[in-house]
Amino acid sequence: MTADEHSPRVLSLYPRRYRASHGAEILQMYRDATEGASAAAGRLEQLNIAAHAVRVRTHTGSGQRAGRFLVATAPYALAAAGAIAAAGLTTAVAGAVRDGSAGMTLPGAAVYVAVSAAGAMAVLGRWSMARVLGALSVVALLAGCQGSAWLIPLLALVAVMPAAVAPGRNDRRLALAFAVITWLPSLCAASSGDGDFSLGLVQQLGPVMLLIALRTAAPDARPRHIVAILLAGAPWATTATGSPIGAAIVITALAIAWGVGRLSRGRLPVTT
């Protein structure tokens, strides 16, 4: 790799052997991408290089097992984060309209808007922007902005997703449905003015059970898809596991959903 003084420092994040083999190529691609571009575009390109370097070091590229897991997990994790953010914004807007009290700080609202925007970018197929917005939201939350603690691990999974591939169509569609279904109870609560509105176990386990059954039934289902759904559903499912009986109910319900999906295997078409 060249020692040109104009080389971005982020190239040093790559392992030494990888840098020796591919450093010149990466540097040339960086120069081509930033020639005549603004300073902000240059910083964004350096951020992309840094993310790629981290994936190389951690063996989470799209062709590796960990990378394939992240690709499968990202849409569900972003759907869960988007549902949490949308629910928070819905509750805040309803409170502001009802009695002038949003119950949310401006930085916290900005984080929730950014998370919702990341979800919108993913729906439009712009996963690079979704990853950037997810990473910025994680940084803001770690810096002390108001927001659900669940957003940090969920968005971190999105931020480190390999950039070379996009999630499959099955996962994108199911993730979108998951986001809408998990957000609807908050909309109902905001519309009715009942802050204690809840569907109990149906609200906590229903969406996760539905996704597990549908994804397991698809011929291309792999264990990583089920684990991805379980991770995304953790903010809701874990609220019912406060006791041994509750944990048993959750495990049994999820096992039944998986079993229903297995019995239906092959009846759903594969779409990529």
CSV table of C-alpha atoms in Angstrom, one decimal:
chain,number,residue,atom,x,y,z
A,1,MET,CA,0.0,0.0,0.0
A,2,THR,CA,1.2,3.5,-0.8
A,3,ALA,CA,2.4,5.7,2.0
A,4,ASP,CA,0.9,8.8,0.3
A,5,GLU,CA,0.3,11.5,2.9
A,6,HIS,CA,-3.2,12.0,1.6
A,7,SER,CA,-4.3,8.5,2.4
A,8,PRO,CA,-7.2,8.4,4.8
A,9,ARG,CA,-6.3,7.3,8.3
A,10,VAL,CA,-9.1,4.8,8.3
A,11,LEU,CA,-7.1,2.5,6.0
A,12,SER,CA,-4.9,1.7,9.0
A,13,LEU,CA,-8.0,-0.1,10.5
A,14,TYR,CA,-7.5,-3.0,8.1
A,15,PRO,CA,-5.3,-6.0,9.1
A,16,ARG,CA,-1.7,-5.6,8.0
A,17,ARG,CA,-1.8,-8.4,5.4
A,18,TYR,CA,-5.1,-7.3,4.0
A,19,ARG,CA,-3.9,-3.7,3.7
A,20,ALA,CA,-0.7,-4.9,2.0
A,21,SER,CA,-2.7,-6.9,-0.6
A,22,HIS,CA,-5.7,-4.5,-1.2
A,23,GLY,CA,-4.6,-1.2,0.2
A,24,ALA,CA,-3.7,0.4,-3.1
A,25,GLU,CA,-7.0,-0.7,-4.7
A,26,ILE,CA,-9.0,0.7,-1.7
A,27,LEU,CA,-7.1,3.9,-1.8
A,28,GLN,CA,-7.8,4.4,-5.6
A,29,MET,CA,-11.5,3.6,-5.1
A,30,TYR,CA,-11.6,6.2,-2.3
A,31,ARG,CA,-9.9,8.8,-4.5
A,32,ASP,CA,-12.3,8.1,-7.4
A,33,ALA,CA,-15.3,8.4,-5.0
A,34,THR,CA,-14.2,11.6,-3.4
A,35,GLU,CA,-12.7,13.5,-6.3
A,36,GLY,CA,-14.5,16.8,-6.6
A,37,ALA,CA,-16.9,15.8,-3.8
A,38,SER,CA,-17.8,17.8,-0.7
A,39,ALA,CA,-16.1,17.4,2.7
A,40,ALA,CA,-19.2,15.7,4.0
A,41,ALA,CA,-19.2,13.1,1.2
A,42,GLY,CA,-15.5,12.5,1.9
A,43,ARG,CA,-16.3,11.8,5.6
A,44,LEU,CA,-19.1,9.5,4.6
A,45,GLU,CA,-16.8,7.5,2.3
A,46,GLN,CA,-14.3,7.2,5.1
A,47,LEU,CA,-17.1,5.9,7.4
A,48,ASN,CA,-17.9,3.3,4.8
A,49,ILE,CA,-14.2,2.3,4.6
A,50,ALA,CA,-14.0,2.1,8.4
A,51,ALA,CA,-17.1,-0.2,8.5
A,52,HIS,CA,-15.6,-2.4,5.8
A,53,ALA,CA,-12.4,-2.6,7.8
A,54,VAL,CA,-14.2,-3.7,10.9
A,55,ARG,CA,-16.1,-6.4,8.9
A,56,VAL,CA,-12.8,-7.7,7.6
A,57,ARG,CA,-11.3,-7.8,11.1
A,58,THR,CA,-14.3,-9.5,12.6
A,59,HIS,CA,-14.9,-11.9,9.7
A,60,THR,CA,-18.5,-10.6,9.2
A,61,GLY,CA,-18.4,-10.1,5.4
A,62,SER,CA,-21.3,-11.2,3.3
A,63,GLY,CA,-19.6,-14.4,2.3
A,64,GLN,CA,-19.0,-15.5,5.9
A,65,ARG,CA,-21.3,-17.2,8.3
A,66,ALA,CA,-21.5,-14.2,10.7
A,67,GLY,CA,-22.1,-11.9,7.8
A,68,ARG,CA,-25.0,-14.0,6.5
A,69,PHE,CA,-26.5,-13.9,10.0
A,70,LEU,CA,-26.3,-10.1,10.1
A,71,VAL,CA,-27.9,-9.9,6.7
A,72,ALA,CA,-30.8,-12.1,7.9
A,73,THR,CA,-31.1,-10.2,11.2
A,74,ALA,CA,-30.9,-6.6,10.0
A,75,PRO,CA,-34.4,-6.2,8.6
A,76,TYR,CA,-36.1,-7.7,11.7
A,77,ALA,CA,-33.9,-5.7,14.0
A,78,LEU,CA,-34.6,-2.5,12.1
A,79,ALA,CA,-38.3,-3.3,12.1
A,80,ALA,CA,-38.3,-3.7,15.9
A,81,ALA,CA,-36.3,-0.5,16.4
A,82,GLY,CA,-38.7,1.3,14.0
A,83,ALA,CA,-41.7,0.1,15.8
A,84,ILE,CA,-40.3,1.2,19.1
A,85,ALA,CA,-39.5,4.6,17.7
A,86,ALA,CA,-42.8,5.0,15.9
A,87,ALA,CA,-44.6,4.1,19.2
A,88,GLY,CA,-42.7,6.6,21.1
A,89,LEU,CA,-43.4,9.4,18.6
A,90,THR,CA,-47.1,8.4,18.4
A,91,THR,CA,-47.4,8.6,22.2
A,92,ALA,CA,-45.5,11.9,22.3
A,93,VAL,CA,-47.7,13.5,19.6
A,94,ALA,CA,-50.9,12.2,21.3
A,95,GLY,CA,-49.7,13.6,24.6
A,96,ALA,CA,-48.9,17.0,23.1
A,97,VAL,CA,-52.2,17.2,21.4
A,98,ARG,CA,-54.2,16.1,24.4
A,99,ASP,CA,-52.6,18.2,27.2
A,100,GLY,CA,-49.6,19.9,25.7
A,101,SER,CA,-47.1,17.5,27.3
A,102,ALA,CA,-45.1,15.4,24.9
A,103,GLY,CA,-43.1,13.6,27.6
A,104,MET,CA,-40.0,13.5,25.4
A,105,THR,CA,-37.0,15.8,25.0
A,106,LEU,CA,-36.1,17.3,21.6
A,107,PRO,CA,-32.9,15.2,21.2
A,108,GLY,CA,-34.9,12.1,22.1
A,109,ALA,CA,-37.5,12.9,19.5
A,110,ALA,CA,-34.7,13.5,16.9
A,111,VAL,CA,-33.3,10.1,17.6
A,112,TYR,CA,-36.8,8.5,17.1
A,113,VAL,CA,-37.2,10.4,13.9
A,114,ALA,CA,-33.8,9.2,12.7
A,115,VAL,CA,-34.7,5.6,13.5
A,116,SER,CA,-38.0,5.9,11.7
A,117,ALA,CA,-36.2,7.4,8.7
A,118,ALA,CA,-33.8,4.5,8.7
A,119,GLY,CA,-36.7,2.2,8.5
A,120,ALA,CA,-38.2,4.2,5.6
A,121,MET,CA,-34.8,4.1,3.8
A,122,ALA,CA,-34.8,0.3,4.2
A,123,VAL,CA,-38.3,0.0,2.7
A,124,LEU,CA,-37.1,2.1,-0.3
A,125,GLY,CA,-34.1,-0.3,-0.7
A,126,ARG,CA,-31.5,2.3,0.5
A,127,TRP,CA,-29.7,0.1,3.0
A,128,SER,CA,-26.5,2.2,3.0
A,129,MET,CA,-28.4,5.2,4.3
A,130,ALA,CA,-30.4,3.0,6.7
A,131,ARG,CA,-27.1,1.8,8.2
A,132,VAL,CA,-25.7,5.3,8.5
A,133,LEU,CA,-28.8,6.6,10.3
A,134,GLY,CA,-28.8,3.5,12.6
A,135,ALA,CA,-25.1,4.1,13.5
A,136,LEU,CA,-25.8,7.8,14.2
A,137,SER,CA,-28.7,6.9,16.4
A,138,VAL,CA,-26.6,4.5,18.4
A,139,VAL,CA,-24.0,7.2,18.9
A,140,ALA,CA,-26.7,9.7,20.0
A,141,LEU,CA,-28.2,7.2,22.5
A,142,LEU,CA,-24.8,6.3,23.9
A,143,ALA,CA,-24.1,10.0,24.3
A,144,GLY,CA,-27.2,10.3,26.6
A,145,CYS,CA,-30.1,11.1,24.4
A,146,GLN,CA,-33.5,9.9,25.6
A,147,GLY,CA,-34.7,6.7,24.1
A,148,SER,CA,-35.4,3.0,24.7
A,149,ALA,CA,-32.3,1.0,25.7
A,150,TRP,CA,-33.5,-1.7,23.3
A,151,LEU,CA,-32.6,0.5,20.4
A,152,ILE,CA,-28.9,0.3,21.0
A,153,PRO,CA,-28.4,-3.5,20.3
A,154,LEU,CA,-31.1,-3.5,17.6
A,155,LEU,CA,-29.5,-0.7,15.6
A,156,ALA,CA,-26.0,-1.9,16.2
A,157,LEU,CA,-27.0,-5.1,14.3
A,158,VAL,CA,-28.2,-2.9,11.5
A,159,ALA,CA,-25.1,-0.7,11.4
A,160,VAL,CA,-22.7,-3.6,11.1
A,161,MET,CA,-24.6,-5.4,8.3
A,162,PRO,CA,-22.4,-6.2,5.3
A,163,ALA,CA,-22.8,-3.5,2.7
A,164,ALA,CA,-22.4,-5.7,-0.4
A,165,VAL,CA,-25.8,-7.4,-0.2
A,166,ALA,CA,-29.4,-6.6,0.7
A,167,PRO,CA,-31.7,-8.9,2.8
A,168,GLY,CA,-34.0,-11.2,0.9
A,169,ARG,CA,-37.5,-10.3,-0.2
A,170,ASN,CA,-39.1,-12.7,2.2
A,171,ASP,CA,-37.3,-11.1,5.2
A,172,ARG,CA,-38.0,-7.5,4.0
A,173,ARG,CA,-41.7,-8.2,3.6
A,174,LEU,CA,-42.1,-10.0,6.9
A,175,ALA,CA,-40.0,-7.3,8.7
A,176,LEU,CA,-42.3,-4.6,7.4
A,177,ALA,CA,-45.4,-6.5,8.5
A,178,PHE,CA,-43.7,-7.0,11.9
A,179,ALA,CA,-43.1,-3.3,12.3
A,180,VAL,CA,-46.7,-2.4,11.5
A,181,ILE,CA,-48.2,-5.0,13.7
A,182,THR,CA,-46.1,-4.2,16.8
A,183,TRP,CA,-46.8,-0.4,16.3
A,184,LEU,CA,-50.6,-0.7,16.0
A,185,PRO,CA,-51.3,-1.1,19.7
A,186,SER,CA,-49.5,2.2,20.4
A,187,LEU,CA,-51.6,3.8,17.8
A,188,CYS,CA,-54.8,2.4,19.3
A,189,ALA,CA,-53.7,3.6,22.8
A,190,ALA,CA,-52.9,7.1,21.4
A,191,SER,CA,-56.2,7.3,19.5
A,192,SER,CA,-58.3,6.2,22.5
A,193,GLY,CA,-56.4,8.2,25.1
A,194,ASP,CA,-56.0,5.1,27.2
A,195,GLY,CA,-52.3,5.0,28.2
A,196,ASP,CA,-52.8,1.5,29.8
A,197,PHE,CA,-54.2,0.0,26.6
A,198,SER,CA,-52.7,-3.5,26.1
A,199,LEU,CA,-53.6,-6.8,24.5
A,200,GLY,CA,-51.5,-8.8,27.0
A,201,LEU,CA,-49.8,-11.9,25.7
A,202,VAL,CA,-51.4,-11.4,22.3
A,203,GLN,CA,-49.5,-8.2,21.9
A,204,GLN,CA,-46.3,-9.5,23.5
A,205,LEU,CA,-46.1,-12.9,21.6
A,206,GLY,CA,-48.5,-12.7,18.7
A,207,PRO,CA,-46.3,-10.9,16.1
A,208,VAL,CA,-43.2,-13.0,17.0
A,209,MET,CA,-45.2,-16.2,16.8
A,210,LEU,CA,-46.7,-15.2,13.4
A,211,LEU,CA,-43.3,-14.4,12.0
A,212,ILE,CA,-41.7,-17.6,13.2
A,213,ALA,CA,-44.5,-19.7,11.7
A,214,LEU,CA,-44.4,-17.9,8.4
A,215,ARG,CA,-40.5,-17.8,8.1
A,216,THR,CA,-40.2,-21.4,9.1
A,217,ALA,CA,-42.7,-22.4,6.5
A,218,ALA,CA,-40.6,-20.9,3.7
A,219,PRO,CA,-38.4,-23.5,1.9
A,220,ASP,CA,-35.3,-21.3,2.2
A,221,ALA,CA,-35.6,-21.0,6.0
A,222,ARG,CA,-32.5,-21.4,8.0
A,223,PRO,CA,-31.8,-21.4,11.8
A,224,ARG,CA,-30.3,-17.9,11.5
A,225,HIS,CA,-33.7,-16.5,10.3
A,226,ILE,CA,-35.5,-17.9,13.4
A,227,VAL,CA,-32.7,-16.5,15.7
A,228,ALA,CA,-33.0,-13.2,14.0
A,229,ILE,CA,-36.8,-13.0,14.6
A,230,LEU,CA,-36.3,-14.0,18.3
A,231,LEU,CA,-33.7,-11.2,18.7
A,232,ALA,CA,-36.1,-8.7,17.1
A,233,GLY,CA,-39.0,-9.8,19.2
A,234,ALA,CA,-37.1,-9.8,22.5
A,235,PRO,CA,-38.4,-6.3,23.6
A,236,TRP,CA,-41.9,-7.7,23.6
A,237,ALA,CA,-41.5,-11.4,24.4
A,238,THR,CA,-39.2,-10.8,27.4
A,239,THR,CA,-41.9,-8.8,29.2
A,240,ALA,CA,-43.8,-12.0,29.7
A,241,THR,CA,-40.9,-13.9,31.2
A,242,GLY,CA,-40.8,-12.3,34.6
A,243,SER,CA,-41.7,-15.6,36.3
A,244,PRO,CA,-40.9,-19.3,35.6
A,245,ILE,CA,-44.5,-19.8,34.5
A,246,GLY,CA,-44.3,-16.8,32.2
A,247,ALA,CA,-41.1,-18.1,30.7
A,248,ALA,CA,-42.6,-21.5,30.2
A,249,ILE,CA,-45.6,-20.0,28.4
A,250,VAL,CA,-43.3,-18.0,26.1
A,251,ILE,CA,-41.1,-21.0,25.2
A,252,THR,CA,-44.1,-23.2,24.6
A,253,ALA,CA,-45.8,-20.6,22.4
A,254,LEU,CA,-42.7,-20.0,20.3
A,255,ALA,CA,-42.2,-23.8,20.0
A,256,ILE,CA,-45.8,-24.2,18.8
A,257,ALA,CA,-45.2,-21.4,16.2
A,258,TRP,CA,-42.1,-23.1,15.0
A,259,GLY,CA,-43.9,-26.4,14.8
A,260,VAL,CA,-46.7,-25.0,12.8
A,261,GLY,CA,-44.2,-23.5,10.4
A,262,ARG,CA,-42.4,-26.8,10.0
A,263,LEU,CA,-45.7,-28.6,9.2
A,264,SER,CA,-46.3,-26.0,6.5
A,265,ARG,CA,-42.8,-26.1,5.1
A,266,GLY,CA,-42.7,-25.8,1.3
A,267,ARG,CA,-46.1,-24.2,0.9
A,268,LEU,CA,-44.6,-20.7,0.7
A,269,PRO,CA,-42.7,-19.6,-2.4
A,270,VAL,CA,-39.1,-18.6,-2.3
A,271,THR,CA,-38.6,-15.0,-3.3
A,272,THR,CA,-35.2,-13.3,-3.1
